[in-house]
Amino acid sequence: MTMTVRQLAARTKLGLSIVAGSSGAGRTVSWAHAIELLDPTPWLSGGELVMTTGIALPDDVAGQRDYVYRLADAGVAALAIDTGTTLRDIPQAIIDAADDRDFTVLRVPAQTPFIAVSRTVIDDLAADQLRTVQEVVDGQELLARAAARGGLTVLVETLSNRLAASVCVVDRSGGQIARSGELTDLRRRVVERLDAESGRIGGARVLAEDRWIITINPLPATGDPHGYLAVASPTALDAAGRLLVGHAVSLLSLEMAKPTGILDAESRLRTAALALLRSGGELDRRLSQQLGFPNDPQVVVVFVAAGALSADVVREVIQRPVDTAGDPYLLETLDDGVALVVSSDAADRISAATADAAQRGLSRRVRIGISRPTMLSTVRTVVGQARAAAHARDEVGARPAHIDDIGTLALLLGQPAESRSALITSSGLQSLIDYDAANATTLVTTLHAYLRYGGQWDTSANSLGIHRHTMRNRIRKISEVTGHDVDDAQHRSELWLALQARELE
């Protein structure tokens, strides 16, 4: 923090005293300058401590007043007058004029040379610059560790905390990737600026809106920027803050420009890790740490149901936003959707990012289910929960379904695995599963759609992309294979419960 006039006057070794304008002594001193001119203002830039022996001061009251007013109007921090060479006392006209403008005047005793005052100011400025450099270095190291540890999300949170500011990162189309701080509509303000500049901000922008100073910085890339970093603070950022923002821009650009080969390799590693865990295997401790899951943490499974789409298509759309969110995750494509393993406290954030990505990338909403928390080492036991919760969600695009919100499924979870297996067999569903496996048919999927839509031929057929007559033929075959009339209410209930029990296996 740069020295103020009051702090300078408090240096006892100098013997300075404030004789006028004490209310203005909070101004910072940018330099100390001895100058003996009647009008020194052409050689001043503001913030200086002007020192004079008074040799050039006018003798008349009006001239002395105008001299003080010129200095105050030029933004000078204070006036220091020596009382050991030309003057023995400071003229009352100068004191009165300084009080009138809240402009501080310091009395310099005869034994204090101007060089001592200048050296004190210069030493403090040098120390302040050193503090700024150290602050920037510390901040850069903190941001680098945040980026390495948690990617974009942790980096944005760290920058926000370091600057005591609101921070937001958006992609080139204005979609929010990460945000931190109290200004919740920062993304909207960035999008408005994008719209005002025809969808592309070419350089840094500084905006004053409401009580906020907002800086928007492009994240450089070949061609259009990867996106934009916006920082909103109540006051303008100081030099250290601006340097930290510049460093964050570099880190964010590097993070968003990871070569495709690296991203593919990381993706394959996450998929292999989840596949291993689902099969009952154990992750190597070092690999678990590398993937962001040290010490067997508590996690949940977020399952995104593909519906009528290919699960691979769903994965392609949601993976990039999940990756840039910065939270550690594992991901695997299953037959009917995509399974994500994330820390328990990231579930809502990842679900929201996934839903938003699906809406923008697929032009449709998806069903999302969330399992109960478990340890990473036992994650295989809850994959079925998340899948079942997603498939049990009645309304596509509604908020993600937690397994505990689904009454029937929660009851099934309380049953031992043997009981659920018995239900699958007694209902005839196992016969249908075996038939599909032997004949490469999709009767189980057909049954699921038919029961989900309450036996409505057209709706269930449309959900599968088949003709209603094909649907009727399949349902007839299902009744034949299971030995149950699918239109019978009791059998329908048994088959529906069996389907849910199968999801939990």
Coordinates of C-alpha atoms in Angstrom, one line a residue:
M1 CA 0.0 0.0 0.0
T2 CA 1.5 3.4 -1.1
M3 CA 2.4 5.8 1.7
T4 CA -0.2 8.5 2.6
V5 CA 0.6 12.0 3.6
R6 CA -0.5 11.2 7.2
Q7 CA 1.9 8.2 7.3
L8 CA 4.7 10.3 6.1
A9 CA 4.1 13.0 8.8
A10 CA 4.1 10.2 11.4
R11 CA 7.7 9.3 10.6
T12 CA 9.2 10.8 13.8
K13 CA 12.8 11.0 12.5
L14 CA 11.6 13.6 9.9
G15 CA 9.9 15.9 12.4
L16 CA 7.2 16.9 9.9
S17 CA 3.9 18.3 11.2
I18 CA 0.6 18.9 9.6
V19 CA -0.4 22.7 9.8
A20 CA -3.3 22.8 7.4
G21 CA -5.7 20.5 5.5
S22 CA -5.5 17.6 7.9
S23 CA -8.7 16.1 6.4
G24 CA -6.8 15.6 3.1
A25 CA -3.9 13.8 4.7
G26 CA -5.2 10.4 3.5
R27 CA -4.0 11.1 -0.1
T28 CA -1.2 8.8 -1.3
V29 CA 2.2 10.1 -2.2
S30 CA 3.5 9.0 -5.6
W31 CA 6.7 11.0 -5.6
A32 CA 8.6 13.8 -3.7
H33 CA 9.6 16.7 -5.8
A34 CA 11.5 19.9 -4.7
I35 CA 10.6 22.7 -7.0
E36 CA 11.0 26.5 -6.6
L37 CA 8.6 27.9 -9.2
L38 CA 5.7 30.1 -8.8
D39 CA 3.6 27.8 -11.0
P40 CA 5.2 24.3 -11.0
T41 CA 2.0 22.6 -12.3
P42 CA 3.2 22.1 -15.9
W43 CA 5.9 19.8 -14.5
L44 CA 3.6 17.8 -12.2
S45 CA 1.3 14.8 -13.0
G46 CA -0.6 14.5 -9.7
G47 CA 0.1 12.7 -6.5
E48 CA 3.4 14.4 -5.8
L49 CA 4.6 15.9 -2.5
V50 CA 5.8 19.3 -3.6
M51 CA 8.7 20.7 -1.4
T52 CA 9.7 24.3 -1.3
T53 CA 11.8 26.7 0.7
G54 CA 9.3 29.5 -0.1
I55 CA 11.9 31.5 -2.1
A56 CA 9.5 31.9 -5.0
L57 CA 6.3 32.4 -3.0
P58 CA 4.5 35.7 -3.6
D59 CA 4.5 38.2 -0.8
D60 CA 0.8 39.1 -1.1
V61 CA -2.2 37.2 0.2
A62 CA -3.9 36.7 -3.1
G63 CA -0.7 35.4 -4.7
Q64 CA -0.1 32.9 -1.9
R65 CA -3.8 31.7 -2.1
D66 CA -3.6 31.2 -5.9
Y67 CA -0.3 29.3 -5.5
V68 CA -2.1 26.8 -3.1
Y69 CA -5.2 26.6 -5.3
R70 CA -3.0 25.8 -8.4
L71 CA -1.3 22.9 -6.5
A72 CA -4.6 21.5 -5.2
D73 CA -6.3 21.7 -8.6
A74 CA -3.4 19.8 -10.2
G75 CA -3.9 16.9 -7.8
V76 CA -0.8 17.4 -5.8
A77 CA -0.8 15.1 -2.6
A78 CA 0.6 17.8 -0.3
L79 CA 2.8 20.8 0.1
A80 CA 5.9 20.7 2.4
I81 CA 7.4 24.1 3.3
D82 CA 10.9 24.4 4.8
T83 CA 11.0 26.7 7.8
G84 CA 14.8 26.9 8.2
T85 CA 15.9 28.8 5.1
T86 CA 13.7 31.5 3.7
L87 CA 10.7 31.3 6.0
R88 CA 10.5 30.9 9.8
D89 CA 6.7 30.5 9.8
I90 CA 4.2 29.4 7.2
P91 CA 2.1 32.3 6.0
Q92 CA -1.4 32.4 7.3
A93 CA -2.8 32.9 3.8
I94 CA -1.4 29.6 2.7
I95 CA -2.8 27.8 5.8
D96 CA -6.3 29.4 5.1
A97 CA -6.2 28.5 1.4
A98 CA -5.2 24.9 2.2
D99 CA -7.9 24.5 4.8
D100 CA -10.4 25.8 2.2
R101 CA -9.4 23.1 -0.3
D102 CA -8.7 20.3 2.3
F103 CA -5.2 20.4 0.9
T104 CA -2.5 19.3 3.3
V105 CA 0.4 21.5 4.2
L106 CA 3.4 20.1 6.1
R107 CA 5.9 22.1 8.1
V108 CA 9.5 20.9 7.6
P109 CA 11.8 21.8 10.5
A110 CA 15.1 23.4 9.9
Q111 CA 17.1 20.3 10.8
T112 CA 15.4 18.1 8.2
P113 CA 16.8 18.3 4.6
F114 CA 14.6 17.7 1.6
I115 CA 16.8 14.8 0.6
A116 CA 15.7 13.0 3.8
V117 CA 12.0 13.4 2.9
S118 CA 12.7 12.3 -0.7
R119 CA 14.6 9.2 0.5
T120 CA 11.8 8.2 2.8
V121 CA 9.2 8.5 0.0
I122 CA 11.4 6.7 -2.5
D123 CA 12.3 3.9 -0.1
D124 CA 8.6 3.3 0.6
L125 CA 7.7 3.3 -3.1
A126 CA 10.4 0.7 -3.7
A127 CA 9.1 -1.4 -0.9
D128 CA 5.6 -1.1 -2.2
Q129 CA 6.7 -2.2 -5.6
L130 CA 8.5 -5.2 -4.1
R131 CA 5.3 -6.1 -2.2
T132 CA 3.3 -5.8 -5.4
V133 CA 5.8 -8.1 -7.2
Q134 CA 5.7 -10.6 -4.4
E135 CA 1.9 -10.4 -4.3
V136 CA 1.7 -11.1 -8.0
V137 CA 4.2 -14.0 -7.8
D138 CA 2.3 -15.5 -4.9
G139 CA -1.0 -15.1 -6.8
Q140 CA 0.4 -16.6 -9.9
E141 CA 1.6 -19.7 -8.0
L142 CA -1.8 -20.0 -6.4
L143 CA -3.6 -19.8 -9.7
A144 CA -1.3 -22.3 -11.3
R145 CA -1.9 -24.8 -8.4
A146 CA -5.6 -24.2 -8.7
A147 CA -5.6 -24.9 -12.5
A148 CA -3.5 -28.1 -12.0
R149 CA -5.6 -29.3 -9.1
G150 CA -9.2 -28.6 -10.3
G151 CA -9.2 -27.0 -13.8
L152 CA -11.4 -24.1 -14.7
T153 CA -13.8 -24.2 -11.9
V154 CA -11.2 -24.1 -9.1
L155 CA -9.1 -21.6 -11.0
V156 CA -12.1 -19.2 -11.3
E157 CA -13.0 -19.6 -7.6
T158 CA -9.4 -18.9 -6.6
L159 CA -9.1 -15.8 -8.8
S160 CA -12.4 -14.5 -7.4
N161 CA -11.3 -15.0 -3.8
R162 CA -7.8 -13.5 -4.5
L163 CA -9.3 -10.3 -6.1
A164 CA -12.4 -10.2 -3.8
A165 CA -14.3 -9.9 -7.1
S166 CA -17.0 -11.7 -9.2
V167 CA -15.5 -13.8 -12.0
C168 CA -17.2 -15.6 -14.9
V169 CA -15.8 -17.6 -17.9
V170 CA -18.0 -18.0 -20.9
D171 CA -17.4 -19.9 -24.2
R172 CA -17.3 -18.0 -27.5
S173 CA -21.1 -18.2 -27.9
G174 CA -21.8 -16.9 -24.4
G175 CA -22.5 -20.2 -22.6
Q176 CA -21.3 -20.1 -19.0
I177 CA -18.5 -22.5 -18.1
A178 CA -17.7 -21.3 -14.6
R179 CA -18.6 -18.5 -12.2
S180 CA -17.8 -17.3 -8.7
G181 CA -18.7 -14.3 -6.6
E182 CA -21.8 -12.3 -5.7
L183 CA -22.7 -10.8 -9.1
T184 CA -24.9 -13.7 -10.4
D185 CA -25.8 -12.0 -13.7
L186 CA -22.2 -11.4 -14.9
R187 CA -22.7 -13.8 -17.7
R188 CA -25.7 -11.8 -19.0
R189 CA -23.6 -8.6 -19.1
V190 CA -20.9 -10.3 -21.1
V191 CA -23.5 -11.7 -23.5
E192 CA -25.0 -8.2 -24.0
R193 CA -21.5 -6.9 -24.8
L194 CA -21.0 -9.8 -27.3
D195 CA -24.3 -8.9 -28.9
A196 CA -23.4 -5.3 -29.1
E197 CA -20.1 -6.2 -30.9
S198 CA -21.7 -8.6 -33.3
G199 CA -20.7 -11.8 -31.4
R200 CA -17.0 -11.2 -31.1
I201 CA -15.0 -9.0 -28.6
G202 CA -11.7 -8.3 -30.2
G203 CA -9.8 -6.9 -27.3
A204 CA -10.1 -6.1 -23.6
R205 CA -13.0 -4.0 -22.5
V206 CA -13.7 -2.1 -19.3
L207 CA -17.3 -1.2 -18.5
A208 CA -18.8 0.8 -15.6
E209 CA -22.3 -0.7 -14.9
D210 CA -24.3 0.1 -11.7
R211 CA -21.7 -0.1 -8.9
W212 CA -19.4 -2.5 -10.8
I213 CA -16.2 -2.0 -12.8
I214 CA -16.3 -4.9 -15.3
T215 CA -13.3 -6.0 -17.3
I216 CA -13.8 -8.5 -20.2
N217 CA -10.8 -10.2 -21.6
P218 CA -10.8 -12.6 -24.7
L219 CA -9.1 -15.9 -24.2
P220 CA -6.8 -16.0 -27.2
A221 CA -6.9 -18.8 -29.8
T222 CA -6.2 -19.2 -33.5
G223 CA -9.1 -17.5 -35.1
D224 CA -12.0 -16.6 -32.8
P225 CA -11.3 -16.6 -29.0
H226 CA -11.9 -19.7 -27.0
G227 CA -14.2 -17.6 -24.8
Y228 CA -14.0 -14.6 -22.4
L229 CA -13.0 -14.0 -18.8
A230 CA -15.0 -11.3 -17.0
V231 CA -14.1 -9.8 -13.7
A232 CA -16.4 -7.4 -11.8
S233 CA -15.2 -5.5 -8.8
P234 CA -16.6 -2.5 -6.9
T235 CA -13.4 -0.5 -7.7
A236 CA -10.9 -0.6 -10.4
L237 CA -8.3 -3.3 -10.1
D238 CA -4.8 -2.3 -8.9
A239 CA -1.6 -3.2 -10.8
A240 CA -1.3 -6.5 -9.0
G241 CA -4.9 -7.4 -9.7
R242 CA -4.5 -6.6 -13.4
L243 CA -1.4 -8.7 -13.7
L244 CA -3.2 -11.6 -12.0
V245 CA -6.1 -11.3 -14.5
G246 CA -3.5 -11.5 -17.3
H247 CA -2.0 -14.6 -15.8
A248 CA -5.5 -16.2 -15.4
V249 CA -6.2 -15.4 -19.1
S250 CA -3.1 -17.4 -20.1
L251 CA -4.0 -20.3 -17.8
L252 CA -7.6 -20.4 -19.0
S253 CA -6.5 -20.2 -22.7
L254 CA -4.1 -23.1 -22.2
E255 CA -6.8 -25.2 -20.4
M256 CA -9.3 -24.6 -23.1
A257 CA -6.8 -25.3 -25.9
K258 CA -5.6 -28.7 -24.7
P259 CA -4.7 -30.7 -27.8
T260 CA -7.3 -33.2 -28.9
G261 CA -4.9 -36.1 -28.4
I262 CA -4.4 -35.2 -24.7
L263 CA -8.2 -34.8 -24.1
D264 CA -8.8 -38.2 -25.8
A265 CA -6.2 -39.9 -23.7
E266 CA -7.6 -38.4 -20.5
S267 CA -11.1 -39.5 -21.6
R268 CA -10.0 -43.0 -22.3
L269 CA -8.3 -43.2 -18.9
R270 CA -11.5 -42.0 -17.1
T271 CA -13.6 -44.5 -19.0
A272 CA -11.2 -47.4 -18.2
A273 CA -11.1 -46.4 -14.6
L274 CA -14.9 -46.5 -14.2
A275 CA -15.2 -49.7 -16.2
L276 CA -12.7 -51.3 -13.8
L277 CA -14.6 -50.1 -10.8
R278 CA -17.9 -51.3 -12.2
S279 CA -16.4 -54.8 -12.7
G280 CA -15.4 -54.9 -9.0
G281 CA -11.7 -54.0 -9.6
E282 CA -9.6 -51.5 -7.5
L283 CA -7.9 -48.4 -8.7
D284 CA -4.2 -47.9 -8.1
R285 CA -3.8 -45.2 -5.4
R286 CA -1.6 -43.1 -7.6
L287 CA -4.0 -43.3 -10.6
S288 CA -6.9 -42.4 -8.3
Q289 CA -5.0 -39.3 -7.2
Q290 CA -4.1 -38.4 -10.8
L291 CA -7.7 -38.5 -11.7
G292 CA -8.6 -36.2 -8.8
F293 CA -10.0 -38.7 -6.3
P294 CA -7.4 -39.1 -3.5
N295 CA -8.2 -41.1 -0.3
D296 CA -11.3 -43.0 -1.6
P297 CA -13.6 -39.9 -1.4
Q298 CA -17.4 -39.9 -1.2
V299 CA -18.9 -39.7 -4.7
V300 CA -22.3 -40.1 -6.5
V301 CA -23.2 -41.4 -10.0
V302 CA -24.9 -39.0 -12.3
F303 CA -26.6 -40.9 -15.2
V304 CA -27.8 -39.2 -18.4
A305 CA -30.3 -41.3 -20.2
A306 CA -29.9 -41.3 -24.0
G307 CA -33.5 -42.1 -24.7
A308 CA -34.0 -42.5 -28.5
L309 CA -30.5 -41.1 -29.2
S310 CA -27.2 -42.9 -29.4
A311 CA -25.4 -42.9 -26.0
D312 CA -22.2 -42.0 -27.9
V313 CA -23.9 -38.9 -29.3
V314 CA -25.0 -37.8 -25.8
R315 CA -21.4 -38.4 -24.5
E316 CA -19.9 -36.3 -27.3
V317 CA -22.2 -33.4 -26.4
I318 CA -21.9 -33.4 -22.6
Q319 CA -18.2 -34.3 -22.2
R320 CA -16.6 -31.0 -23.1
P321 CA -18.7 -28.9 -20.7
V322 CA -18.2 -31.4 -18.0
D323 CA -14.4 -31.4 -18.7
T324 CA -14.2 -27.6 -18.7
A325 CA -16.2 -27.4 -15.4
G326 CA -13.0 -28.5 -13.7
D327 CA -14.4 -31.0 -11.2
P328 CA -12.7 -34.4 -11.1
Y329 CA -14.9 -37.0 -12.8
L330 CA -15.0 -40.5 -14.4
L331 CA -17.2 -41.2 -17.4
E332 CA -18.4 -44.3 -19.3
T333 CA -20.8 -44.8 -22.1
L334 CA -23.3 -47.6 -21.4
D335 CA -26.0 -49.1 -23.6
D336 CA -28.7 -46.6 -22.6
G337 CA -26.9 -43.5 -21.5
V338 CA -23.8 -42.0 -20.0
A339 CA -22.6 -42.6 -16.4
L340 CA -20.6 -39.9 -14.6
V341 CA -18.9 -40.3 -11.3
V342 CA -18.3 -37.0 -9.4
S343 CA -17.7 -35.9 -5.9
S344 CA -21.0 -35.6 -3.9
D345 CA -20.8 -31.8 -3.6
A346 CA -20.3 -31.4 -7.4
A347 CA -23.4 -33.4 -8.3
D348 CA -25.8 -30.5 -8.7
R349 CA -23.2 -28.4 -10.6
I350 CA -22.4 -31.2 -13.0
S351 CA -26.1 -32.1 -13.5
A352 CA -26.9 -28.5 -14.4
A353 CA -23.9 -28.2 -16.8
T354 CA -24.9 -31.5 -18.4
A355 CA -28.6 -30.5 -18.8
D356 CA -27.6 -27.1 -20.3
A357 CA -25.1 -28.8 -22.7
A358 CA -27.7 -31.3 -23.9
Q359 CA -30.3 -28.5 -24.4
R360 CA -27.8 -26.5 -26.5
G361 CA -26.1 -29.3 -28.3
L362 CA -28.9 -31.8 -28.9
S363 CA -31.8 -29.2 -29.0
R364 CA -33.7 -31.4 -26.5
R365 CA -33.8 -32.1 -22.9
V366 CA -32.6 -35.3 -21.2
R367 CA -33.4 -37.3 -18.2
I368 CA -30.8 -37.3 -15.4
G369 CA -30.6 -39.4 -12.3
I370 CA -28.4 -39.2 -9.2
S371 CA -27.5 -42.1 -7.0
R372 CA -27.0 -42.1 -3.2
P373 CA -23.5 -41.2 -2.0
T374 CA -20.9 -43.9 -1.7
M375 CA -17.2 -44.3 -1.6
L376 CA -15.3 -44.4 -4.9
S377 CA -14.2 -48.0 -4.3
T378 CA -17.9 -49.1 -4.0
V379 CA -19.3 -47.0 -6.9
R380 CA -20.4 -50.1 -8.8
T381 CA -23.1 -50.6 -6.2
V382 CA -24.9 -47.4 -7.1
V383 CA -24.6 -47.1 -10.9
G384 CA -28.0 -48.9 -11.2
Q385 CA -29.5 -46.4 -8.7
A386 CA -28.7 -43.4 -10.9
R387 CA -29.8 -45.2 -14.1
A388 CA -33.1 -46.2 -12.5
A389 CA -33.7 -42.7 -11.2
A390 CA -33.1 -41.2 -14.6
H391 CA -35.4 -43.7 -16.4
A392 CA -38.1 -43.3 -13.7
R393 CA -38.3 -39.5 -14.2
D394 CA -41.7 -38.9 -15.7
E395 CA -41.0 -35.6 -17.4
V396 CA -38.0 -35.1 -19.7
G397 CA -36.1 -32.0 -18.8
A398 CA -37.4 -31.8 -15.2
R399 CA -34.9 -31.4 -12.5
P400 CA -32.5 -34.3 -12.0
A401 CA -34.1 -37.2 -10.1
H402 CA -32.5 -38.4 -7.0
I403 CA -33.0 -42.1 -6.3
D404 CA -34.5 -41.3 -2.9
D405 CA -37.2 -39.1 -4.6
I406 CA -38.5 -42.2 -6.5
G407 CA -40.7 -44.0 -4.1
T408 CA -41.0 -47.5 -5.7
L409 CA -37.3 -47.6 -6.5
A410 CA -36.4 -46.6 -3.0
L411 CA -38.5 -49.6 -1.7
L412 CA -36.7 -51.9 -4.2
L413 CA -33.4 -50.7 -2.9
G414 CA -34.3 -51.9 0.5
Q415 CA -34.7 -55.4 -0.8
P416 CA -31.8 -57.9 -1.0
A417 CA -30.4 -58.6 -4.5
E418 CA -31.8 -62.1 -4.3
S419 CA -35.4 -60.8 -3.9
R420 CA -35.0 -58.4 -6.9
S421 CA -33.6 -61.3 -9.0
A422 CA -36.6 -63.5 -8.0
L423 CA -39.0 -60.7 -9.1
I424 CA -37.3 -60.4 -12.5
T425 CA -37.6 -64.2 -13.0
S426 CA -41.2 -64.6 -11.7
S427 CA -42.6 -61.7 -13.8
G428 CA -41.3 -63.3 -17.0
L429 CA -38.9 -60.5 -17.6
Q430 CA -35.9 -62.8 -17.5
S431 CA -37.4 -64.9 -20.3
L432 CA -37.7 -61.7 -22.3
I433 CA -34.1 -60.8 -21.6
D434 CA -33.0 -64.3 -22.7
Y435 CA -35.1 -64.0 -25.9
D436 CA -33.5 -60.7 -26.8
A437 CA -30.1 -62.1 -26.3
A438 CA -30.8 -65.2 -28.4
N439 CA -32.6 -63.4 -31.3
A440 CA -30.9 -59.9 -31.3
T441 CA -34.3 -58.3 -30.7
T442 CA -35.2 -55.3 -28.5
L443 CA -38.4 -56.5 -26.8
V444 CA -37.2 -55.4 -23.3
T445 CA -36.7 -51.8 -24.6
T446 CA -40.1 -52.0 -26.2
L447 CA -41.8 -53.2 -23.0
H448 CA -40.2 -50.4 -21.1
A449 CA -41.5 -47.7 -23.5
Y450 CA -45.0 -49.3 -23.6
L451 CA -45.3 -49.4 -19.8
R452 CA -43.8 -45.9 -19.3
Y453 CA -46.4 -44.4 -21.6
G454 CA -49.3 -46.2 -20.0
G455 CA -49.9 -48.5 -22.9
Q456 CA -50.5 -45.7 -25.4
W457 CA -49.6 -47.2 -28.8
D458 CA -48.8 -44.1 -30.7
T459 CA -46.8 -42.4 -28.0
S460 CA -44.7 -45.4 -27.1
A461 CA -44.2 -46.2 -30.8
N462 CA -43.0 -42.7 -31.5
S463 CA -40.6 -42.8 -28.6
L464 CA -38.9 -45.8 -30.3
G465 CA -39.2 -44.5 -33.8
I466 CA -41.3 -47.4 -35.0
H467 CA -44.8 -47.7 -36.6
R468 CA -47.7 -48.4 -34.2
H469 CA -48.4 -51.7 -36.0
T470 CA -44.9 -52.8 -35.3
M471 CA -45.5 -51.8 -31.7
R472 CA -48.6 -54.0 -31.5
N473 CA -46.7 -57.0 -33.0
R474 CA -43.9 -56.6 -30.5
I475 CA -46.3 -56.4 -27.5
R476 CA -48.1 -59.5 -28.8
K477 CA -44.7 -61.3 -28.9
I478 CA -43.8 -60.0 -25.4
S479 CA -47.0 -61.5 -24.0
E480 CA -46.2 -64.8 -25.7
V481 CA -42.6 -64.9 -24.4
T482 CA -43.4 -63.8 -20.8
G483 CA -46.5 -65.9 -20.5
H484 CA -48.4 -62.8 -19.2
D485 CA -51.0 -60.6 -20.7
V486 CA -49.3 -57.2 -20.8
D487 CA -52.6 -55.4 -20.8
D488 CA -53.6 -57.0 -17.4
A489 CA -53.1 -54.4 -14.7
Q490 CA -51.5 -56.8 -12.2
H491 CA -49.1 -58.2 -14.7
R492 CA -48.2 -54.7 -15.9
S493 CA -47.3 -53.7 -12.4
E494 CA -45.2 -56.8 -11.9
L495 CA -43.4 -56.2 -15.2
W496 CA -42.8 -52.6 -14.4
L497 CA -41.4 -53.4 -11.0
A498 CA -39.2 -56.1 -12.5
L499 CA -37.9 -53.5 -15.1
Q500 CA -37.0 -51.2 -12.2
A501 CA -35.4 -54.0 -10.2
R502 CA -33.3 -54.8 -13.3
E503 CA -32.0 -51.2 -13.5
L504 CA -30.7 -51.6 -10.0
E505 CA -28.7 -54.8 -10.7

